[in-house]
Amino acid sequence: MTAQVIDGKAFAAEVRGKVAEHVARLKEKHDLVPGLAVVLVGEDPASQVYVRSKGKQTTEVGMKSVEHKLDADTSEADLLALIDQLNNDDSINGILVQLPLPKHLDEDLVINSIDPAKDVDGFHISNVGLLGTGQKSMVPCTPLGCLMMLREHHGSLSGMNAVVIGRSNIVGKPMAQLLLGDSCTVTIAHSRTKDLAEVVRRADIVVAAVGRPEMVPGDWIKEGATVIDVGINRIEKDDGKTKLVGDVDYASCAERAGAITPVPGGVGPMTIACLLANTLTATCRANGLEEPKGLTA
Ligand code: NAD
């Protein structure tokens, strides 16, 4: 079997198109412009690239984009004061603090100081609890993007065996909650899992979120399974240049899978599209308006 490629780049463009249409209607009917504030502390090069990309795409869908770039030695009190100001700013509907933060800042404290209704990353403890209990919440962008692609490909996920490799708070755990919410039978595998190959072989859906280049070989994949590769790893090629690869060995997995997301061009583009979708959802909720369909969990 040769897998169908799930084109995350094209799907993300569709999601952004839907968001842009909805944003235009909000402006026309309600004179509302959703606002997203991104806070970056320090000069981590990868974070700078993400923040630039987020700002550009936010503006492109017609939303207001605000960037706050703070020095690496910014005090916790100053960062919390900025978040407080954004929490109380009616023109801001979404607040994202780019992670990782410099070591002297308490990440949990900072994230939990964001108004949960504006927590478009879905990392606030209230949103984690709401998601875990099946209530309306802000859903972390990367797993939300994976869920959207799975729903688009399969329609219903009910009764499917799903294995999530990785148990991080950002990807693995919320991914498992979302799959459970869609009535999958979910296994969370991690670095201490015994006989990972056998666990993965049972899966109709495999979500790999580990951060180890090409770790999952094709012979772990059940014939016809759907493989969602969250990993983004930069590796050196034989010619000394670098390239991005995922957590699964794409060539061998694509031979056995029914469908697979490529890296790049799979989960990555969906993550920012879902950030925009979350900002739109937060704006609608804050103003008592109907939420856009198909853009939340
Ligand atoms: P993390 O380091 O926080 O978590 C990795 C998880 O993998 C851990 O739970 C660990 O238990 C598990 N793990 C480690 N070694 C393992 C092994 N040998 N076998 C099984 N499990 C193992 O990472 P994260 O933040 O969840 O990110 C995972 C990957 O996804 C990274 O490559 C990251 O760059 C990527 N990522 C991509 C996006 C995107 O937008 N596409 C977003 C977030 C993260």
GROMACS .gro file of N, CA and C and ligand atoms in nm, residues 50 142 165-172 189-193 196 208-212 215 220 229-233 245-247 266-272, ligand 1:
model
  158
   50TYR      N    1   0.912   3.183   1.459
   50TYR     CA    2   0.771   3.149   1.483
   50TYR      C    3   0.688   3.277   1.503
  142THR      N    4  -0.147   2.262   1.830
  142THR     CA    5  -0.090   2.151   1.752
  142THR      C    6  -0.181   2.028   1.756
  165ILE      N    7   0.242   0.876   2.075
  165ILE     CA    8   0.377   0.855   2.129
  165ILE      C    9   0.428   0.991   2.177
  166GLY      N   10   0.448   1.002   2.308
  166GLY     CA   11   0.487   1.130   2.369
  166GLY      C   12   0.380   1.174   2.466
  167ARG      N   13   0.422   1.221   2.584
  167ARG     CA   14   0.324   1.261   2.687
  167ARG      C   15   0.348   1.403   2.734
  168SER      N   16   0.391   1.492   2.643
  168SER     CA   17   0.413   1.630   2.686
  168SER      C   18   0.279   1.700   2.709
  169ASN      N   19   0.285   1.808   2.789
  169ASN     CA   20   0.164   1.885   2.816
  169ASN      C   21   0.118   1.961   2.693
  170ILE      N   22   0.213   1.986   2.602
  170ILE     CA   23   0.183   2.071   2.486
  170ILE      C   24   0.120   1.989   2.373
  171VAL      N   25   0.167   1.866   2.354
  171VAL     CA   26   0.117   1.785   2.243
  171VAL      C   27   0.054   1.653   2.292
  172GLY      N   28   0.135   1.565   2.350
  172GLY     CA   29   0.090   1.427   2.377
  172GLY      C   30  -0.037   1.419   2.461
  189ALA      N   31   0.191   0.635   2.477
  189ALA     CA   32   0.322   0.571   2.493
  189ALA      C   33   0.426   0.679   2.521
  190HIS      N   34   0.536   0.640   2.585
  190HIS     CA   35   0.638   0.738   2.622
  190HIS      C   36   0.773   0.669   2.636
  191SER      N   37   0.870   0.741   2.690
  191SER     CA   38   1.008   0.690   2.691
  191SER      C   39   1.024   0.563   2.774
  192ARG      N   40   0.931   0.536   2.866
  192ARG     CA   41   0.941   0.415   2.950
  192ARG      C   42   0.849   0.303   2.901
  193THR      N   43   0.779   0.324   2.792
  193THR     CA   44   0.686   0.221   2.741
  193THR      C   45   0.764   0.095   2.701
  196LEU      N   46   0.746  -0.081   2.256
  196LEU     CA   47   0.675   0.024   2.183
  196LEU      C   48   0.629  -0.025   2.045
  208ALA      N   49   0.282   1.067   1.639
  208ALA     CA   50   0.418   1.065   1.692
  208ALA      C   51   0.460   1.206   1.732
  209ALA      N   52   0.485   1.227   1.861
  209ALA     CA   53   0.526   1.358   1.913
  209ALA      C   54   0.637   1.337   2.013
  210VAL      N   55   0.754   1.306   1.963
  210VAL     CA   56   0.865   1.264   2.047
  210VAL      C   57   0.983   1.362   2.040
  211GLY      N   58   1.018   1.402   1.918
  211GLY     CA   59   1.137   1.486   1.902
  211GLY      C   60   1.262   1.404   1.877
  212ARG      N   61   1.245   1.282   1.818
  212ARG     CA   62   1.359   1.199   1.781
  212ARG      C   63   1.348   1.165   1.632
  215MET      N   64   1.228   0.810   1.425
  215MET     CA   65   1.235   0.703   1.523
  215MET      C   66   1.141   0.585   1.492
  220TRP      N   67   0.663  -0.092   1.219
  220TRP     CA   68   0.578  -0.074   1.338
  220TRP      C   69   0.434  -0.038   1.300
  229ASP      N   70   0.251   1.283   1.196
  229ASP     CA   71   0.389   1.305   1.243
  229ASP      C   72   0.405   1.449   1.292
  230VAL      N   73   0.413   1.463   1.424
  230VAL     CA   74   0.423   1.598   1.483
  230VAL      C   75   0.569   1.644   1.489
  231GLY      N   76   0.661   1.552   1.489
  231GLY     CA   77   0.803   1.586   1.510
  231GLY      C   78   0.859   1.683   1.407
  232ILE      N   79   0.943   1.772   1.456
  232ILE     CA   80   1.019   1.860   1.367
  232ILE      C   81   1.165   1.850   1.411
  233ASN      N   82   1.244   1.782   1.332
  233ASN     CA   83   1.385   1.761   1.370
  233ASN      C   84   1.475   1.803   1.254
  245VAL      N   85   1.316   1.661   0.925
  245VAL     CA   86   1.248   1.532   0.920
  245VAL      C   87   1.156   1.520   1.043
  246GLY      N   88   1.063   1.428   1.034
  246GLY     CA   89   0.971   1.407   1.145
  246GLY      C   90   1.020   1.301   1.242
  247ASP      N   91   0.927   1.252   1.323
  247ASP     CA   92   0.959   1.145   1.419
  247ASP      C   93   0.938   1.007   1.357
  266GLY      N   94   0.300   1.918   0.695
  266GLY     CA   95   0.190   1.841   0.755
  266GLY      C   96   0.132   1.915   0.874
  267VAL      N   97   0.175   1.872   0.993
  267VAL     CA   98   0.121   1.929   1.117
  267VAL      C   99   0.164   2.075   1.136
  268GLY      N  100   0.287   2.106   1.097
  268GLY     CA  101   0.342   2.241   1.121
  268GLY      C  102   0.250   2.354   1.076
  269PRO      N  103   0.211   2.359   0.948
  269PRO     CA  104   0.125   2.469   0.902
  269PRO      C  105  -0.010   2.474   0.973
  270MET      N  106  -0.060   2.356   1.015
  270MET     CA  107  -0.190   2.353   1.083
  270MET      C  108  -0.184   2.421   1.220
  271THR      N  109  -0.065   2.419   1.282
  271THR     CA  110  -0.054   2.474   1.417
  271THR      C  111  -0.085   2.624   1.417
  272ILE      N  112  -0.027   2.698   1.325
  272ILE     CA  113  -0.054   2.844   1.323
  272ILE      C  114  -0.197   2.870   1.277
  298NAD     P1  115   0.878   1.688   2.465
  298NAD     O1  116   1.026   1.675   2.461
  298NAD     O2  117   0.814   1.779   2.562
  298NAD     O3  118   0.813   1.544   2.483
  298NAD     C1  119   0.863   1.432   2.415
  298NAD     C2  120   0.791   1.309   2.462
  298NAD     O4  121   0.846   1.198   2.392
  298NAD     C3  122   0.809   1.281   2.611
  298NAD     O5  123   0.682   1.267   2.667
  298NAD     C4  124   0.885   1.147   2.617
  298NAD     O6  125   0.832   1.059   2.715
  298NAD     C5  126   0.861   1.090   2.480
  298NAD     N1  127   0.978   1.012   2.439
  298NAD     C6  128   1.108   1.047   2.441
  298NAD     N2  129   1.185   0.946   2.397
  298NAD     C7  130   1.102   0.844   2.366
  298NAD     C8  131   1.120   0.716   2.314
  298NAD     N3  132   1.241   0.669   2.288
  298NAD     N4  133   1.013   0.638   2.296
  298NAD     C9  134   0.889   0.683   2.322
  298NAD     N5  135   0.864   0.808   2.370
  298NAD    C10  136   0.970   0.886   2.391
  298NAD     O7  137   0.837   1.727   2.314
  298NAD     P2  138   0.707   1.799   2.253
  298NAD     O8  139   0.705   1.942   2.291
  298NAD     O9  140   0.585   1.716   2.281
  298NAD    O10  141   0.742   1.790   2.098
  298NAD    C11  142   0.759   1.665   2.033
  298NAD    C12  143   0.802   1.690   1.890
  298NAD    O11  144   0.701   1.763   1.823
  298NAD    C13  145   0.930   1.773   1.874
  298NAD    O12  146   0.998   1.729   1.759
  298NAD    C14  147   0.877   1.913   1.848
  298NAD    O13  148   0.967   1.993   1.773
  298NAD    C15  149   0.754   1.882   1.769
  298NAD     N6  150   0.649   1.984   1.777
  298NAD    C16  151   0.596   2.023   1.659
  298NAD    C17  152   0.494   2.117   1.660
  298NAD    C18  153   0.434   2.156   1.528
  298NAD    O14  154   0.375   2.260   1.516
  298NAD     N7  155   0.445   2.072   1.426
  298NAD    C19  156   0.449   2.172   1.779
  298NAD    C20  157   0.503   2.128   1.900
  298NAD    C21  158   0.605   2.032   1.896
   0.00000   0.00000   0.00000
